[in-house]
Amino acid sequence: MRTKRILTLASGVLLAFALASPSVYAQPYPSKPVKIVAPFAPGGLVDVLARAVGDRLAKSLGQPVIVENRPGAGGNVGADVVARAEADGYTLLMSSAGILTINQFLYARMPFDAASAFAPVTVVADMPMLLVVRKDLSARDVKEFIALAKETPGGLFFGSPGNGTTGHLGMELFMYATGLKLQHVPYKSAAEAVQAALAGQTATMFDNPPTVMPQIKAGGLRALGVAAKERMPQLPDVPTISEAGVPGFEASSWFGLVAPAKTPRPVVDLLAAEVAKVLKDPEMQSRFAQSGARLVGNTPDQFAALIVEDRARWEKVIKGAGIKLQ
C-alpha cells in the first residue's frame, strides 16, 4: 500500500509539473511552426504588425512563424479560428481592441465569448485617436470646438468609416464625456470619411494617426487634440484632449497577441517575453513610430487588466448610444 501511495503521489507531481512547464512537453516548446492569424485583409496595420513581429519572433523561437489572413465580420472570423484552436501555443491571434472589447456589444450574435475565449499574451502596439476638423472650421482648439458644436443648430456633422468602427465610437465617447450631440455620417471606408471632411461635407472626425496624419501634414485637416495621456512626438504642438479641456479623456486603438484560452501559462509567459524583446528593436520602433504607433510589450496580466477596463468603457458607450450591427 505504501509503495502504491508513493507512486500515486509521484505521478501527481509529475503531471502537475508537466502542466506547469513547457520544457517538459514531449518536445520543448516550440517544436514546430507557429501560426499567427491576422483577422483583417493583407496590407492593413494588423497584418503589417503580425508579419513584422512574426519575422523576428521566428528567429528568437527557432521555428517558422506563419501569418495567415482570415478577414471578415469585423475580425470575428479570424478570431473564431483561434478561439477554436488547440490551446498549445501554436495558433495565435493578432487582435484589434475591437475584437476583444467592442464587437460583443455591437453584434447580435458572436461565434465566441471574447471575455473567456482567449489568453492575453501582450499588447504589441497602441496609438491614440486624434480629434481633427476641416481646415476652414472656425474652432482653433478643443474648447472652441465644443462651444461651436453647442451653438450649431442640429449639431455638427462628423464622418467615420462606418457604424461601430473605432472612428465612430471614439466620437461617441467624446460626446459622452462632453455632453455634445453631433450628427454621425457613416462612410464605407476611412478614406471616404477623410475625403468628405476635405470636401466640407462634414466638419470633423475622430480616427487613428495613419488615417488622418497625411492630411494634417498637408494642411487639409487640423488636429485639435490627442486622446492620450501624453502628446504625440509626431505632433508636439497638439495638446492632449485632457489638457485642452476634457480632463481624463483617452481613446486609443491597440493591437495585441492572444492565444486560445487554457494555453499553459508558461507558454504564454515565454511568448510575452520574446515578443517584448522583439518590440525593443530600434528599427521596429522607428518603423511604426512613423505611423503614430507606440510599441508596447507589456505582461499578460497587464494586458488582461486593460481588456477588462476597455470592455467596461465601450459597453457603456455602445449601449448608451444604442449602436447595433447585424
mmCIF file of C-alpha atoms in Angstrom, residues 3-323:
data_model
loop_
_atom_site.group_PDB
_atom_site.id
_atom_site.type_symbol
_atom_site.label_atom_id
_atom_site.label_comp_id
_atom_site.label_asym_id
_atom_site.label_seq_id
_atom_site.Cartn_x
_atom_site.Cartn_y
_atom_site.Cartn_z
ATOM 1 C CA THR A 3 4.590 1.770 -2.388
ATOM 2 C CA LYS A 4 1.350 2.304 -4.305
ATOM 3 C CA ARG A 5 0.713 5.568 -2.424
ATOM 4 C CA ILE A 6 4.216 6.873 -3.236
ATOM 5 C CA LEU A 7 3.792 6.021 -6.901
ATOM 6 C CA THR A 8 0.425 7.767 -6.951
ATOM 7 C CA LEU A 9 1.873 10.927 -5.376
ATOM 8 C CA ALA A 10 4.851 10.903 -7.720
ATOM 9 C CA SER A 11 2.577 10.600 -10.723
ATOM 10 C CA GLY A 12 0.572 13.569 -9.492
ATOM 11 C CA VAL A 13 3.666 15.721 -9.043
ATOM 12 C CA LEU A 14 4.971 14.836 -12.479
ATOM 13 C CA LEU A 15 1.598 15.648 -14.027
ATOM 14 C CA ALA A 16 1.451 19.000 -12.239
ATOM 15 C CA PHE A 17 5.000 19.811 -13.315
ATOM 16 C CA ALA A 18 4.222 18.862 -16.893
ATOM 17 C CA LEU A 19 1.214 21.147 -16.895
ATOM 18 C CA ALA A 20 3.230 23.971 -15.355
ATOM 19 C CA SER A 21 6.266 23.944 -17.607
ATOM 20 C CA PRO A 22 6.553 23.790 -21.404
ATOM 21 C CA SER A 23 10.049 22.405 -21.009
ATOM 22 C CA VAL A 24 8.668 19.012 -20.043
ATOM 23 C CA TYR A 25 6.385 18.573 -23.039
ATOM 24 C CA ALA A 26 7.169 15.521 -25.134
ATOM 25 C CA GLN A 27 9.127 18.095 -27.131
ATOM 26 C CA PRO A 28 10.156 21.544 -25.851
ATOM 27 C CA TYR A 29 8.001 24.461 -26.972
ATOM 28 C CA PRO A 30 8.116 25.402 -29.754
ATOM 29 C CA SER A 31 8.914 22.235 -31.661
ATOM 30 C CA LYS A 32 7.028 23.118 -34.852
ATOM 31 C CA PRO A 33 5.916 26.228 -36.801
ATOM 32 C CA VAL A 34 3.755 28.802 -35.021
ATOM 33 C CA LYS A 35 0.829 30.439 -36.814
ATOM 34 C CA ILE A 36 -0.369 34.000 -36.241
ATOM 35 C CA VAL A 37 -3.859 34.659 -37.581
ATOM 36 C CA ALA A 38 -4.347 38.222 -38.860
ATOM 37 C CA PRO A 39 -8.138 38.704 -38.872
ATOM 38 C CA PHE A 40 -8.105 41.520 -41.415
ATOM 39 C CA ALA A 41 -7.085 41.877 -45.054
ATOM 40 C CA PRO A 42 -3.420 41.995 -46.129
ATOM 41 C CA GLY A 43 -1.766 45.406 -46.060
ATOM 42 C CA GLY A 44 -3.565 46.833 -43.032
ATOM 43 C CA LEU A 45 -1.857 47.665 -39.750
ATOM 44 C CA VAL A 46 -2.836 44.380 -38.069
ATOM 45 C CA ASP A 47 -1.368 42.418 -40.976
ATOM 46 C CA VAL A 48 1.804 44.526 -41.025
ATOM 47 C CA LEU A 49 2.268 44.146 -37.265
ATOM 48 C CA ALA A 50 1.715 40.391 -37.433
ATOM 49 C CA ARG A 51 4.315 39.963 -40.172
ATOM 50 C CA ALA A 52 6.881 42.260 -38.571
ATOM 51 C CA VAL A 53 6.564 40.512 -35.210
ATOM 52 C CA GLY A 54 6.393 37.085 -36.834
ATOM 53 C CA ASP A 55 9.601 37.571 -38.816
ATOM 54 C CA ARG A 56 11.597 38.481 -35.725
ATOM 55 C CA LEU A 57 9.857 36.001 -33.449
ATOM 56 C CA ALA A 58 10.816 33.174 -35.796
ATOM 57 C CA LYS A 59 14.480 33.979 -35.205
ATOM 58 C CA SER A 60 14.171 34.061 -31.422
ATOM 59 C CA LEU A 61 11.997 30.932 -31.196
ATOM 60 C CA GLY A 62 13.975 28.971 -33.752
ATOM 61 C CA GLN A 63 10.816 27.950 -35.608
ATOM 62 C CA PRO A 64 8.981 29.426 -38.623
ATOM 63 C CA VAL A 65 6.160 31.829 -37.767
ATOM 64 C CA ILE A 66 3.468 31.853 -40.440
ATOM 65 C CA VAL A 67 0.925 34.664 -40.826
ATOM 66 C CA GLU A 68 -2.485 33.655 -42.140
ATOM 67 C CA ASN A 69 -5.082 36.285 -43.114
ATOM 68 C CA ARG A 70 -8.665 35.363 -42.194
ATOM 69 C CA PRO A 71 -10.715 38.565 -42.621
ATOM 70 C CA GLY A 72 -14.431 39.048 -42.121
ATOM 71 C CA ALA A 73 -17.138 40.285 -39.720
ATOM 72 C CA GLY A 74 -15.021 42.943 -38.055
ATOM 73 C CA GLY A 75 -12.299 40.426 -37.273
ATOM 74 C CA ASN A 76 -14.654 37.835 -35.785
ATOM 75 C CA VAL A 77 -13.976 35.235 -38.498
ATOM 76 C CA GLY A 78 -10.251 35.033 -37.821
ATOM 77 C CA ALA A 79 -10.714 35.336 -34.080
ATOM 78 C CA ASP A 80 -13.092 32.377 -34.097
ATOM 79 C CA VAL A 81 -10.441 30.258 -35.824
ATOM 80 C CA VAL A 82 -8.078 30.916 -32.918
ATOM 81 C CA ALA A 83 -10.766 30.542 -30.254
ATOM 82 C CA ARG A 84 -11.422 27.007 -31.542
ATOM 83 C CA ALA A 85 -7.759 26.061 -31.981
ATOM 84 C CA GLU A 86 -5.771 23.766 -29.706
ATOM 85 C CA ALA A 87 -4.560 25.601 -26.608
ATOM 86 C CA ASP A 88 -0.938 24.657 -27.202
ATOM 87 C CA GLY A 89 0.696 27.943 -28.219
ATOM 88 C CA TYR A 90 0.931 27.115 -31.914
ATOM 89 C CA THR A 91 -2.046 29.199 -33.087
ATOM 90 C CA LEU A 92 -2.126 32.864 -32.057
ATOM 91 C CA LEU A 93 -4.239 35.883 -32.935
ATOM 92 C CA MET A 94 -3.011 39.390 -33.688
ATOM 93 C CA SER A 95 -6.134 41.035 -32.346
ATOM 94 C CA SER A 96 -7.525 44.530 -32.524
ATOM 95 C CA ALA A 97 -9.101 46.151 -29.492
ATOM 96 C CA GLY A 98 -12.435 45.850 -31.262
ATOM 97 C CA ILE A 99 -12.387 42.054 -31.295
ATOM 98 C CA LEU A 100 -11.685 41.763 -27.576
ATOM 99 C CA THR A 101 -13.606 44.727 -26.145
ATOM 100 C CA ILE A 102 -16.150 46.085 -28.640
ATOM 101 C CA ASN A 103 -17.630 43.504 -31.016
ATOM 102 C CA GLN A 104 -19.501 41.575 -28.345
ATOM 103 C CA PHE A 105 -21.609 44.668 -27.639
ATOM 104 C CA LEU A 106 -22.182 45.509 -31.314
ATOM 105 C CA TYR A 107 -23.134 42.181 -32.867
ATOM 106 C CA ALA A 108 -26.377 40.406 -32.013
ATOM 107 C CA ARG A 109 -24.616 37.058 -32.367
ATOM 108 C CA MET A 110 -20.985 36.237 -31.689
ATOM 109 C CA PRO A 111 -19.276 32.934 -32.538
ATOM 110 C CA PHE A 112 -17.237 33.104 -29.319
ATOM 111 C CA ASP A 113 -17.233 34.779 -25.918
ATOM 112 C CA ALA A 114 -14.488 37.388 -26.103
ATOM 113 C CA ALA A 115 -14.300 37.563 -22.315
ATOM 114 C CA SER A 116 -13.320 33.910 -21.932
ATOM 115 C CA ALA A 117 -12.123 32.581 -25.304
ATOM 116 C CA PHE A 118 -8.559 33.898 -25.204
ATOM 117 C CA ALA A 119 -5.443 34.043 -23.065
ATOM 118 C CA PRO A 120 -3.874 37.527 -23.325
ATOM 119 C CA VAL A 121 -0.169 37.449 -24.205
ATOM 120 C CA THR A 122 0.924 41.067 -24.716
ATOM 121 C CA VAL A 123 -0.119 44.374 -26.223
ATOM 122 C CA VAL A 124 2.010 44.785 -29.325
ATOM 123 C CA ALA A 125 1.192 48.397 -30.194
ATOM 124 C CA ASP A 126 -1.202 51.179 -29.421
ATOM 125 C CA MET A 127 -1.986 54.522 -30.976
ATOM 126 C CA PRO A 128 -4.044 57.431 -29.677
ATOM 127 C CA MET A 129 -7.000 58.674 -31.639
ATOM 128 C CA LEU A 130 -6.971 62.230 -32.950
ATOM 129 C CA LEU A 131 -9.769 64.787 -32.999
ATOM 130 C CA VAL A 132 -9.472 66.622 -36.313
ATOM 131 C CA VAL A 133 -11.534 69.242 -38.131
ATOM 132 C CA ARG A 134 -11.563 70.506 -41.680
ATOM 133 C CA LYS A 135 -9.155 73.370 -42.241
ATOM 134 C CA ASP A 136 -11.780 76.116 -42.652
ATOM 135 C CA LEU A 137 -13.693 75.377 -39.447
ATOM 136 C CA SER A 138 -13.569 78.366 -37.131
ATOM 137 C CA ALA A 139 -12.723 76.364 -33.988
ATOM 138 C CA ARG A 140 -8.986 76.511 -33.284
ATOM 139 C CA ASP A 141 -8.881 74.334 -30.173
ATOM 140 C CA VAL A 142 -10.963 71.806 -28.247
ATOM 141 C CA LYS A 143 -12.778 74.381 -26.103
ATOM 142 C CA GLU A 144 -13.751 76.421 -29.165
ATOM 143 C CA PHE A 145 -14.878 73.242 -30.909
ATOM 144 C CA ILE A 146 -17.139 72.291 -28.003
ATOM 145 C CA ALA A 147 -18.603 75.803 -27.926
ATOM 146 C CA LEU A 148 -19.185 75.800 -31.697
ATOM 147 C CA ALA A 149 -20.849 72.390 -31.582
ATOM 148 C CA LYS A 150 -23.213 73.535 -28.844
ATOM 149 C CA GLU A 151 -24.115 76.684 -30.774
ATOM 150 C CA THR A 152 -24.753 74.920 -34.099
ATOM 151 C CA PRO A 153 -28.454 74.089 -34.630
ATOM 152 C CA GLY A 154 -28.803 70.344 -35.154
ATOM 153 C CA GLY A 155 -25.156 69.803 -34.287
ATOM 154 C CA LEU A 156 -22.055 69.490 -36.425
ATOM 155 C CA PHE A 157 -21.651 66.506 -38.755
ATOM 156 C CA PHE A 158 -18.859 64.013 -38.190
ATOM 157 C CA GLY A 159 -17.732 61.249 -40.509
ATOM 158 C CA SER A 160 -16.451 57.763 -39.767
ATOM 159 C CA PRO A 161 -15.502 54.601 -41.689
ATOM 160 C CA GLY A 162 -18.846 53.094 -40.647
ATOM 161 C CA ASN A 163 -21.135 52.188 -37.764
ATOM 162 C CA GLY A 164 -19.299 50.600 -34.868
ATOM 163 C CA THR A 165 -15.812 51.466 -36.118
ATOM 164 C CA THR A 166 -13.243 52.997 -33.801
ATOM 165 C CA GLY A 167 -13.750 56.331 -35.551
ATOM 166 C CA HIS A 168 -17.460 56.203 -34.770
ATOM 167 C CA LEU A 169 -17.047 55.002 -31.194
ATOM 168 C CA GLY A 170 -14.240 57.446 -30.449
ATOM 169 C CA MET A 171 -16.557 60.341 -31.247
ATOM 170 C CA GLU A 172 -19.396 58.723 -29.291
ATOM 171 C CA LEU A 173 -17.059 58.562 -26.294
ATOM 172 C CA PHE A 174 -16.153 62.226 -26.810
ATOM 173 C CA MET A 175 -19.836 63.159 -26.949
ATOM 174 C CA TYR A 176 -20.475 61.121 -23.804
ATOM 175 C CA ALA A 177 -17.666 62.965 -21.992
ATOM 176 C CA THR A 178 -18.682 66.456 -23.132
ATOM 177 C CA GLY A 179 -22.458 66.231 -23.444
ATOM 178 C CA LEU A 180 -22.323 67.172 -27.130
ATOM 179 C CA LYS A 181 -24.798 65.996 -29.758
ATOM 180 C CA LEU A 182 -23.176 65.614 -33.174
ATOM 181 C CA GLN A 183 -24.648 64.052 -36.310
ATOM 182 C CA HIS A 184 -22.993 60.848 -37.492
ATOM 183 C CA VAL A 185 -22.357 60.250 -41.204
ATOM 184 C CA PRO A 186 -21.035 56.696 -41.762
ATOM 185 C CA TYR A 187 -18.963 56.049 -44.893
ATOM 186 C CA LYS A 188 -17.709 52.821 -46.432
ATOM 187 C CA SER A 189 -14.062 53.448 -45.598
ATOM 188 C CA ALA A 190 -11.706 55.718 -43.697
ATOM 189 C CA ALA A 191 -10.530 57.200 -46.996
ATOM 190 C CA GLU A 192 -14.091 58.239 -47.882
ATOM 191 C CA ALA A 193 -14.587 59.792 -44.449
ATOM 192 C CA VAL A 194 -11.406 61.829 -44.860
ATOM 193 C CA GLN A 195 -12.425 62.978 -48.339
ATOM 194 C CA ALA A 196 -15.818 64.072 -47.007
ATOM 195 C CA ALA A 197 -14.132 66.297 -44.434
ATOM 196 C CA LEU A 198 -11.766 67.722 -47.042
ATOM 197 C CA ALA A 199 -14.738 68.491 -49.298
ATOM 198 C CA GLY A 200 -16.585 70.266 -46.492
ATOM 199 C CA GLN A 201 -19.364 67.672 -46.278
ATOM 200 C CA THR A 202 -18.525 67.004 -42.626
ATOM 201 C CA ALA A 203 -16.904 69.206 -40.015
ATOM 202 C CA THR A 204 -14.891 66.739 -38.006
ATOM 203 C CA MET A 205 -13.829 63.168 -37.365
ATOM 204 C CA PHE A 206 -12.066 61.035 -34.789
ATOM 205 C CA ASP A 207 -9.580 58.493 -36.100
ATOM 206 C CA ASN A 208 -6.171 56.869 -35.873
ATOM 207 C CA PRO A 209 -2.966 58.664 -36.949
ATOM 208 C CA PRO A 210 -2.359 56.604 -40.127
ATOM 209 C CA THR A 211 -5.784 57.668 -41.398
ATOM 210 C CA VAL A 212 -5.527 61.405 -40.790
ATOM 211 C CA MET A 213 -1.814 62.222 -40.433
ATOM 212 C CA PRO A 214 -1.138 62.671 -44.168
ATOM 213 C CA GLN A 215 -3.852 65.322 -44.428
ATOM 214 C CA ILE A 216 -2.769 67.005 -41.203
ATOM 215 C CA LYS A 217 0.713 67.384 -42.662
ATOM 216 C CA ALA A 218 -0.725 68.535 -45.997
ATOM 217 C CA GLY A 219 -2.903 71.147 -44.292
ATOM 218 C CA GLY A 220 -6.272 69.738 -45.326
ATOM 219 C CA LEU A 221 -7.192 68.759 -41.773
ATOM 220 C CA ARG A 222 -6.314 70.409 -38.480
ATOM 221 C CA ALA A 223 -5.653 68.371 -35.349
ATOM 222 C CA LEU A 224 -7.257 69.789 -32.205
ATOM 223 C CA GLY A 225 -6.373 67.133 -29.673
ATOM 224 C CA VAL A 226 -4.707 63.810 -28.942
ATOM 225 C CA ALA A 227 -6.773 61.296 -26.964
ATOM 226 C CA ALA A 228 -3.916 60.085 -24.763
ATOM 227 C CA LYS A 229 -2.102 60.832 -21.511
ATOM 228 C CA GLU A 230 0.801 62.386 -23.400
ATOM 229 C CA ARG A 231 1.294 64.375 -26.586
ATOM 230 C CA MET A 232 2.470 62.608 -29.706
ATOM 231 C CA PRO A 233 6.124 63.145 -30.651
ATOM 232 C CA GLN A 234 4.970 63.464 -34.270
ATOM 233 C CA LEU A 235 2.600 66.335 -33.313
ATOM 234 C CA PRO A 236 4.321 68.067 -30.387
ATOM 235 C CA ASP A 237 2.242 71.244 -30.686
ATOM 236 C CA VAL A 238 -1.099 69.435 -30.478
ATOM 237 C CA PRO A 239 -2.290 69.164 -26.850
ATOM 238 C CA THR A 240 -3.908 66.134 -25.328
ATOM 239 C CA ILE A 241 -7.683 66.409 -25.153
ATOM 240 C CA SER A 242 -7.372 66.153 -21.384
ATOM 241 C CA GLU A 243 -5.113 69.198 -21.091
ATOM 242 C CA ALA A 244 -7.238 71.012 -23.682
ATOM 243 C CA GLY A 245 -10.351 70.934 -21.541
ATOM 244 C CA VAL A 246 -11.785 67.406 -21.148
ATOM 245 C CA PRO A 247 -9.980 66.031 -18.067
ATOM 246 C CA GLY A 248 -9.037 62.369 -18.170
ATOM 247 C CA PHE A 249 -10.231 61.786 -21.728
ATOM 248 C CA GLU A 250 -8.442 58.943 -23.504
ATOM 249 C CA ALA A 251 -9.312 56.832 -26.535
ATOM 250 C CA SER A 252 -6.810 54.659 -28.300
ATOM 251 C CA SER A 253 -6.633 51.748 -30.671
ATOM 252 C CA TRP A 254 -4.417 48.926 -29.541
ATOM 253 C CA PHE A 255 -3.359 45.636 -31.052
ATOM 254 C CA GLY A 256 -2.333 42.602 -29.067
ATOM 255 C CA LEU A 257 -1.303 38.996 -29.316
ATOM 256 C CA VAL A 258 -3.604 36.426 -27.719
ATOM 257 C CA ALA A 259 -3.697 32.634 -27.578
ATOM 258 C CA PRO A 260 -6.640 30.267 -27.109
ATOM 259 C CA ALA A 261 -7.946 30.102 -23.543
ATOM 260 C CA LYS A 262 -6.258 27.481 -21.346
ATOM 261 C CA THR A 263 -2.946 27.782 -23.175
ATOM 262 C CA PRO A 264 -0.372 26.818 -20.492
ATOM 263 C CA ARG A 265 0.772 29.916 -18.630
ATOM 264 C CA PRO A 266 4.492 29.129 -19.084
ATOM 265 C CA VAL A 267 3.938 29.155 -22.853
ATOM 266 C CA VAL A 268 2.067 32.460 -22.609
ATOM 267 C CA ASP A 269 4.849 33.947 -20.469
ATOM 268 C CA LEU A 270 7.520 32.739 -22.880
ATOM 269 C CA LEU A 271 5.728 34.297 -25.846
ATOM 270 C CA ALA A 272 5.185 37.563 -23.966
ATOM 271 C CA ALA A 273 8.868 37.785 -23.052
ATOM 272 C CA GLU A 274 10.064 37.023 -26.579
ATOM 273 C CA VAL A 275 7.659 39.500 -28.186
ATOM 274 C CA ALA A 276 8.719 42.178 -25.686
ATOM 275 C CA LYS A 277 12.325 41.687 -26.805
ATOM 276 C CA VAL A 278 11.271 41.985 -30.445
ATOM 277 C CA LEU A 279 9.426 45.233 -29.768
ATOM 278 C CA LYS A 280 12.512 46.849 -28.238
ATOM 279 C CA ASP A 281 14.297 46.647 -31.575
ATOM 280 C CA PRO A 282 15.115 50.270 -32.592
ATOM 281 C CA GLU A 283 14.341 49.538 -36.236
ATOM 282 C CA MET A 284 10.890 48.231 -35.292
ATOM 283 C CA GLN A 285 10.183 51.225 -33.082
ATOM 284 C CA SER A 286 11.251 53.712 -35.736
ATOM 285 C CA ARG A 287 9.245 51.965 -38.437
ATOM 286 C CA PHE A 288 5.965 52.047 -36.543
ATOM 287 C CA ALA A 289 6.502 55.451 -34.941
ATOM 288 C CA GLN A 290 6.171 56.934 -38.418
ATOM 289 C CA SER A 291 2.543 55.801 -38.491
ATOM 290 C CA GLY A 292 1.860 57.073 -34.984
ATOM 291 C CA ALA A 293 2.046 53.678 -33.278
ATOM 292 C CA ARG A 294 3.841 53.049 -29.992
ATOM 293 C CA LEU A 295 5.223 49.553 -29.453
ATOM 294 C CA VAL A 296 4.346 48.208 -26.001
ATOM 295 C CA GLY A 297 5.232 44.642 -24.935
ATOM 296 C CA ASN A 298 3.562 44.526 -21.507
ATOM 297 C CA THR A 299 2.845 41.470 -19.344
ATOM 298 C CA PRO A 300 -0.105 39.078 -19.777
ATOM 299 C CA ASP A 301 -1.621 40.349 -16.519
ATOM 300 C CA GLN A 302 -1.332 43.979 -17.594
ATOM 301 C CA PHE A 303 -2.933 43.130 -20.923
ATOM 302 C CA ALA A 304 -5.767 41.273 -19.191
ATOM 303 C CA ALA A 305 -6.449 44.288 -16.958
ATOM 304 C CA LEU A 306 -6.548 46.595 -19.994
ATOM 305 C CA ILE A 307 -9.097 44.348 -21.707
ATOM 306 C CA VAL A 308 -11.384 44.408 -18.660
ATOM 307 C CA GLU A 309 -11.101 48.194 -18.342
ATOM 308 C CA ASP A 310 -11.754 48.902 -22.015
ATOM 309 C CA ARG A 311 -14.599 46.390 -22.222
ATOM 310 C CA ALA A 312 -16.441 48.191 -19.423
ATOM 311 C CA ARG A 313 -15.898 51.583 -21.042
ATOM 312 C CA TRP A 314 -17.034 50.594 -24.535
ATOM 313 C CA GLU A 315 -20.038 48.684 -23.217
ATOM 314 C CA LYS A 316 -21.262 51.865 -21.544
ATOM 315 C CA VAL A 317 -20.736 53.960 -24.690
ATOM 316 C CA ILE A 318 -22.251 51.445 -27.135
ATOM 317 C CA LYS A 319 -25.322 50.677 -25.052
ATOM 318 C CA GLY A 320 -25.811 54.350 -24.239
ATOM 319 C CA ALA A 321 -25.750 55.279 -27.935
ATOM 320 C CA GLY A 322 -27.903 52.298 -28.934
ATOM 321 C CA ILE A 323 -25.447 51.090 -31.594
#
